[in-house]
mmCIF file of C-alpha atoms in Angstrom:
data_model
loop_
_atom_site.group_PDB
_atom_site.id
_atom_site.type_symbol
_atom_site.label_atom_id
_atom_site.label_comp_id
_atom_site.label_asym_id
_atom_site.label_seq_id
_atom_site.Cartn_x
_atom_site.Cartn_y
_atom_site.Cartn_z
ATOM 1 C CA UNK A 143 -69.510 28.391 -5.477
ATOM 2 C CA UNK A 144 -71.105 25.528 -3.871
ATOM 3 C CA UNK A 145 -71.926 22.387 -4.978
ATOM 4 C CA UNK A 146 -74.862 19.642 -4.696
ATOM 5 C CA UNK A 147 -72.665 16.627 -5.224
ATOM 6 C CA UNK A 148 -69.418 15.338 -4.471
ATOM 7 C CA UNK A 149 -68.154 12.674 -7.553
ATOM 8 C CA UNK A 150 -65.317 10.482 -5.950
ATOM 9 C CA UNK A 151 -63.932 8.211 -8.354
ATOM 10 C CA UNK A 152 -60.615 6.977 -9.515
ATOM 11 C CA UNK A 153 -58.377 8.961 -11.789
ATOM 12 C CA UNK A 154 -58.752 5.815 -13.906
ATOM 13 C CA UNK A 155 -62.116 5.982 -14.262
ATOM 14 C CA UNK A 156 -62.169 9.458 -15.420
ATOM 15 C CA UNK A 157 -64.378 9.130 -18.421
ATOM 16 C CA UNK A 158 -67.043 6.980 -16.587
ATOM 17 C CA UNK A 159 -67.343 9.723 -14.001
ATOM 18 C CA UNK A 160 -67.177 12.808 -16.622
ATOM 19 C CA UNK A 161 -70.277 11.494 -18.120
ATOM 20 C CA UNK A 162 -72.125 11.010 -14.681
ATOM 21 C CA UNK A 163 -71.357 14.671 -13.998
ATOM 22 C CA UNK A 164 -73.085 15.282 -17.409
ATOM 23 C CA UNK A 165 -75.938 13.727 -16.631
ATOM 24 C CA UNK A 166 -76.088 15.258 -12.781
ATOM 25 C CA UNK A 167 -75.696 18.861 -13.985
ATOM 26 C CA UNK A 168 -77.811 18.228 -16.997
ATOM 27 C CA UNK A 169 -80.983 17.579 -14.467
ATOM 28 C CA UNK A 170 -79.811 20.955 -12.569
ATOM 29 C CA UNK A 171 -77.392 19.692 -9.892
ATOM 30 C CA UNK A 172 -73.764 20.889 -9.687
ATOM 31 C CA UNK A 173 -71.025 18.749 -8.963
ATOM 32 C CA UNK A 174 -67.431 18.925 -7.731
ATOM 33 C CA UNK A 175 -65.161 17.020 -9.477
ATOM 34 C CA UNK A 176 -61.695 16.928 -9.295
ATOM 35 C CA UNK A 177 -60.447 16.855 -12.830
ATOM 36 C CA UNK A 178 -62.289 20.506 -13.659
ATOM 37 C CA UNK A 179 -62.699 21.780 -10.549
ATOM 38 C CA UNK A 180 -59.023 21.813 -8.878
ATOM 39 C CA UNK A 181 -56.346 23.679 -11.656
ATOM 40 C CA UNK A 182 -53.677 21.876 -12.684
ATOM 41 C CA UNK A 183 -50.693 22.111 -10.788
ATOM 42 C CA UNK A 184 -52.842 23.365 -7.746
ATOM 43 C CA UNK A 185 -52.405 21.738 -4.151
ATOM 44 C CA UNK A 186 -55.500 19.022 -4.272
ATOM 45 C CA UNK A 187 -56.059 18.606 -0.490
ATOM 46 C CA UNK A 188 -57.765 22.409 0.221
ATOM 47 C CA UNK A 189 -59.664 21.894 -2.761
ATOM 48 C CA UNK A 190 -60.965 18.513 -1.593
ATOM 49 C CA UNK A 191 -61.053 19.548 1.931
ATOM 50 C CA UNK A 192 -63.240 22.793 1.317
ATOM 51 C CA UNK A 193 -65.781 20.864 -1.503
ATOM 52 C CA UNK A 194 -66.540 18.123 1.280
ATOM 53 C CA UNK A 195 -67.310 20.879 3.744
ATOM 54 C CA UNK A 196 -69.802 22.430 0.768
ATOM 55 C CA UNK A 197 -71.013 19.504 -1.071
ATOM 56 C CA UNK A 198 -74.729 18.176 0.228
ATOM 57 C CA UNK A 199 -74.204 14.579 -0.595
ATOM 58 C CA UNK A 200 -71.039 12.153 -1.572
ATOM 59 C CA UNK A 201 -71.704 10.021 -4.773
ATOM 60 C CA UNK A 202 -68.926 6.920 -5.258
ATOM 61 C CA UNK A 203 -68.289 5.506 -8.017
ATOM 62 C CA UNK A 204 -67.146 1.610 -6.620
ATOM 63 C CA UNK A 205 -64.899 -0.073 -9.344
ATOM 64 C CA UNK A 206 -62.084 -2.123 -9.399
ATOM 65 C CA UNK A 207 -59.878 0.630 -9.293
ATOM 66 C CA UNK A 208 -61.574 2.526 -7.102
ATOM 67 C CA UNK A 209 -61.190 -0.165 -4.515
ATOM 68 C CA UNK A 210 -57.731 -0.211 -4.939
ATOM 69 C CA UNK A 211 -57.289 3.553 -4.532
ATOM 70 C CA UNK A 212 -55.735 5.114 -1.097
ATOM 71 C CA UNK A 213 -56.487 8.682 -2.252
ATOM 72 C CA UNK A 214 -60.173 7.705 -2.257
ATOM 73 C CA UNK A 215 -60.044 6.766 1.427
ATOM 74 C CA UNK A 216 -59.111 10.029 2.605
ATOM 75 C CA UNK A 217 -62.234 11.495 0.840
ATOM 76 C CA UNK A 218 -64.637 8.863 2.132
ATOM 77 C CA UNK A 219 -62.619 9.491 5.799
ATOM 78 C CA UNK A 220 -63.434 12.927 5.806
ATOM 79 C CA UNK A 221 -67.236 13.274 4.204
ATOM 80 C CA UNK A 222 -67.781 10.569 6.927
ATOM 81 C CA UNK A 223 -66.603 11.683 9.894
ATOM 82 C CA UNK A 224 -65.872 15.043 9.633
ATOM 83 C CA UNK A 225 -68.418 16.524 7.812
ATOM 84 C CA UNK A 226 -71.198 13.385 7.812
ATOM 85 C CA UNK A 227 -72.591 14.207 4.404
ATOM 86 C CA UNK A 228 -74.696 11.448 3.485
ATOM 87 C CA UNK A 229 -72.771 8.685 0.488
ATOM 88 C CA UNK A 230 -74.340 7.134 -2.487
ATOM 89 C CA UNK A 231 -72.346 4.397 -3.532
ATOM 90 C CA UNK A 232 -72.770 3.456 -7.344
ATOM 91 C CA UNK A 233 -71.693 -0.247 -7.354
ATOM 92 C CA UNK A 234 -69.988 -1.284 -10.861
ATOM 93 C CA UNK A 235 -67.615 -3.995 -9.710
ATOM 94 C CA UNK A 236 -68.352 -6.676 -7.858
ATOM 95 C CA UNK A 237 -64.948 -6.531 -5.850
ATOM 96 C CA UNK A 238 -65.227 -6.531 -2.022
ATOM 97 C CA UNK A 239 -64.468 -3.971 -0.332
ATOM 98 C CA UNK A 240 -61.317 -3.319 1.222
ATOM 99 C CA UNK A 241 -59.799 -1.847 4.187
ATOM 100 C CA UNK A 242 -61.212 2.315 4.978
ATOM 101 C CA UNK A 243 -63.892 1.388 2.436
ATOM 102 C CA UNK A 244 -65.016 -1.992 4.177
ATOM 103 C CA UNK A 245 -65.194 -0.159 7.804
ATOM 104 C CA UNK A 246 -67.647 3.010 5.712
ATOM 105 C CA UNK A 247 -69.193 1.562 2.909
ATOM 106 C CA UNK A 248 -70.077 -1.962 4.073
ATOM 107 C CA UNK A 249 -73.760 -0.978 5.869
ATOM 108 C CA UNK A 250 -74.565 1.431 3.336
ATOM 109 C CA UNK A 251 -77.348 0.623 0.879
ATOM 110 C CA UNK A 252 -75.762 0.731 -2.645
ATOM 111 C CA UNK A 253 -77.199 1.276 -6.083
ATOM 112 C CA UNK A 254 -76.274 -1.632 -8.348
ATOM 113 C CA UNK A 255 -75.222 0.510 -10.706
ATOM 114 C CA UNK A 256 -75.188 -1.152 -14.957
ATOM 115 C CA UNK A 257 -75.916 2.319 -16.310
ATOM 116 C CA UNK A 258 -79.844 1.151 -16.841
ATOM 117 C CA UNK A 259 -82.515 3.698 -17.005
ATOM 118 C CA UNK A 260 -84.043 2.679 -13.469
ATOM 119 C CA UNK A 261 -80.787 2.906 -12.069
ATOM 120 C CA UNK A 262 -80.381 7.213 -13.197
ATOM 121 C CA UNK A 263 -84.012 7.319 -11.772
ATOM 122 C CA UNK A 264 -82.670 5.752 -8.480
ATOM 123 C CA UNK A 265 -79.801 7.849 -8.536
ATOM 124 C CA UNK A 266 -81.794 11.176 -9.105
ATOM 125 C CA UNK A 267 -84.319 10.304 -6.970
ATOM 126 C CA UNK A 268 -81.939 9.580 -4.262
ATOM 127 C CA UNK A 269 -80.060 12.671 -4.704
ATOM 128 C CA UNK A 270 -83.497 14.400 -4.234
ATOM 129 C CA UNK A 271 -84.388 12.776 -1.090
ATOM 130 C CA UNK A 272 -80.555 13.767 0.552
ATOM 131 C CA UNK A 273 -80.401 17.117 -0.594
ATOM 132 C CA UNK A 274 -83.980 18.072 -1.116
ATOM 133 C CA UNK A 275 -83.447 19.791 -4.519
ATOM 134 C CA UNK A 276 -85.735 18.669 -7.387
ATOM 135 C CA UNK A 277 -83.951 17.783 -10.808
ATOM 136 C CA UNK A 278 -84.367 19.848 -13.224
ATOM 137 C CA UNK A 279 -82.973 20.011 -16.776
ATOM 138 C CA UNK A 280 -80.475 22.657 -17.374
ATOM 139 C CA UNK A 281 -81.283 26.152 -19.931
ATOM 140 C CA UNK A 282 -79.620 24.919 -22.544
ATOM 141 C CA UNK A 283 -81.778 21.554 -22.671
ATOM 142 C CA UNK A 284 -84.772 23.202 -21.652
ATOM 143 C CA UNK A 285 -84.180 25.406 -24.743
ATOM 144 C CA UNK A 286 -83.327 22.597 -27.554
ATOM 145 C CA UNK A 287 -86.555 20.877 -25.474
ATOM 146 C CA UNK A 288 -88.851 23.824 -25.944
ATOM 147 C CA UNK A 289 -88.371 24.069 -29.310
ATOM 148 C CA UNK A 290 -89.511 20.599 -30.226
ATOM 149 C CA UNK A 291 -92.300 18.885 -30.442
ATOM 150 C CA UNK A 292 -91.514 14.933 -30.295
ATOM 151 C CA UNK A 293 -93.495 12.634 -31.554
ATOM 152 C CA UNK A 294 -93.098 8.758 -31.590
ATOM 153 C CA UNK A 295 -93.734 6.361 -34.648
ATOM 154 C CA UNK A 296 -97.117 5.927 -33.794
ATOM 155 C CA UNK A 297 -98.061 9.662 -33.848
ATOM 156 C CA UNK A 298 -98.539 9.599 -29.744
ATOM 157 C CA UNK A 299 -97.218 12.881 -28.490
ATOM 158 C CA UNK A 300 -94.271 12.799 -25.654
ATOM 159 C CA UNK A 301 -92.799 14.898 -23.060
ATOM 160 C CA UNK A 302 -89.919 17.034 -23.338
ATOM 161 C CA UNK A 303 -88.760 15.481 -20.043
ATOM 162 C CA UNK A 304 -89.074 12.051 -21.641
ATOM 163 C CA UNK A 305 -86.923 12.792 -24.204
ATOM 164 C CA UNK A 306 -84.545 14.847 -22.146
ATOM 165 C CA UNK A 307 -83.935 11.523 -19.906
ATOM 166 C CA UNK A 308 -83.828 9.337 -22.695
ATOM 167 C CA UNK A 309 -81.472 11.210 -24.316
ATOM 168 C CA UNK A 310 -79.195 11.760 -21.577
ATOM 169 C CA UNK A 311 -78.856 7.975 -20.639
ATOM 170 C CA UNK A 312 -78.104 7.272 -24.218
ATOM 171 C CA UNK A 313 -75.257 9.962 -23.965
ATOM 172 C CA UNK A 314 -73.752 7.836 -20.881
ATOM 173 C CA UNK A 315 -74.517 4.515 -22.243
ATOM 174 C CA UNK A 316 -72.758 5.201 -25.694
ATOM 175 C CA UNK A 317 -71.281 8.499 -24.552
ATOM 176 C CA UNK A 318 -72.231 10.693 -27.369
ATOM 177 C CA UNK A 319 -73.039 14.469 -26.907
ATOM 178 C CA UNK A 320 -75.883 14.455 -29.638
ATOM 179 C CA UNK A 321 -79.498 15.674 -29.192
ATOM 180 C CA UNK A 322 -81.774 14.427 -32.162
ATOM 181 C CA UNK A 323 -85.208 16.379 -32.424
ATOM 182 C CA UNK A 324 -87.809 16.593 -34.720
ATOM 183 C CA UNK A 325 -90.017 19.317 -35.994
ATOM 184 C CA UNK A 326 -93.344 19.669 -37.606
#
C-alpha cells in the first residue's frame, strides 16, 4: 500500500517520531515508518528502497542523534537523488549539519520545529502543498468528534476540528492517547 509520507528519524528517537506519525495519520495521511512497517527480522534495505520510490514527500526529524546517524544518509541519498521526492526537515537540535546531510539539507528551508501549535499547522500545511492531499481527521476521530458537542467556559460553541487539533498536539506535547469530550 502506498504511503503519503516518509518519517526518517533515528532509532533513538523512536518515541518522538511514533507520536508524529500519530498526529500525520490522525489528519488522514499515511506514513512509512520503519519500526511498524518493516517486520522484525526482515532485510530493511527493500523495504526502505521500495517506500522511497512510493512515498510523496520525505519528513526528517533533525536531532542530535539523527545527525550522527549513517543509516539516515542513505535514506536522504536516495529520496534525493534517485527518486527527488521533495524533504521537510523538522529542526529540533541546533547541531550543524554534518557530512551527506550538510551537502542535502543545508539549502533547504526547515521548520523550527518545538512541537508548538503553529509549527503542526506548518507542517500540515506543508505536507498539503507537496503532495496536494488535504488533511483530514481519520473515522475514528471523526466519530468520537461527531458525537460531541464542545463547548468552552464561556458557553461559545467550537469546532470539532478545533478540538481535534488541539487535542492531538496535546497528545504529542505530553504524549497521552486521551480524548476528553463533553456532552449536553
Amino acid at each position: 500500500m502506498k504511503k503519503d509520507v516518509f518519517i526518517s528519524y533515528s532509532t533513538k528517537d523512536r518515541p518522538l517520531a511514533e507520536s508524529l506519525v500519530n498526529f500525520l495519520e490522525g489528519h488522514g495521511f499515511s506514513c512509512f515508518i520503519s519500526s511498524r512497517d518493516i517486520p522484525l527480522g526482515a532485510t530493511w534495505a527493500p523495504y526502505i528502497i521500495d517506500a522511497l520510490e512510493e512515498i510523496k514527500v520525505m519528513v526528517i526529524l533533525f536531532t542530535e542523534n539523527y545527525n550522527k546517524s549513517v543509516q539516515v544518509d542513505r535514506e536522504i541519498t536516495v529520496c534525493c537523488d534517485l527518486e527527488k521526492k521533495p524533504v521537510i526537515p523538522l529542526k529540533l537540535s541546533e547541531e550543524p549539519l554534518t557530512g551527506i546531510k550538510k551537502f542535502y539539507l543545508s539549502n533547504i528551508n526547515w521548520i523550527d520545529f518545538k512541537g508548538e501549535k503553529e509549527q503542526y499547522d506548518i507542517l500540515l500545511k506543508s505536507i498539503i502543498i507537496n503532495i496536494g492531499k488535504e488533511a483530514e481527521p481519520n473515522d475514528e476521530t471523526k466519530l468520537i468528534l461527531d458525537e460531541s458537542t464542545y463547548k468552552v467556559h464561556c458557553g461559545k460553541e467550537i469546532t470539532p476540528q478545533m478540538i481535534f487539533e488541539a487535542v492531538e498536539i496535546d497528545k504529542l506535547v505530553y504524549n497521552d492517547s486521551y480524548i476528553t469530550r463533553w456532552r449536553n
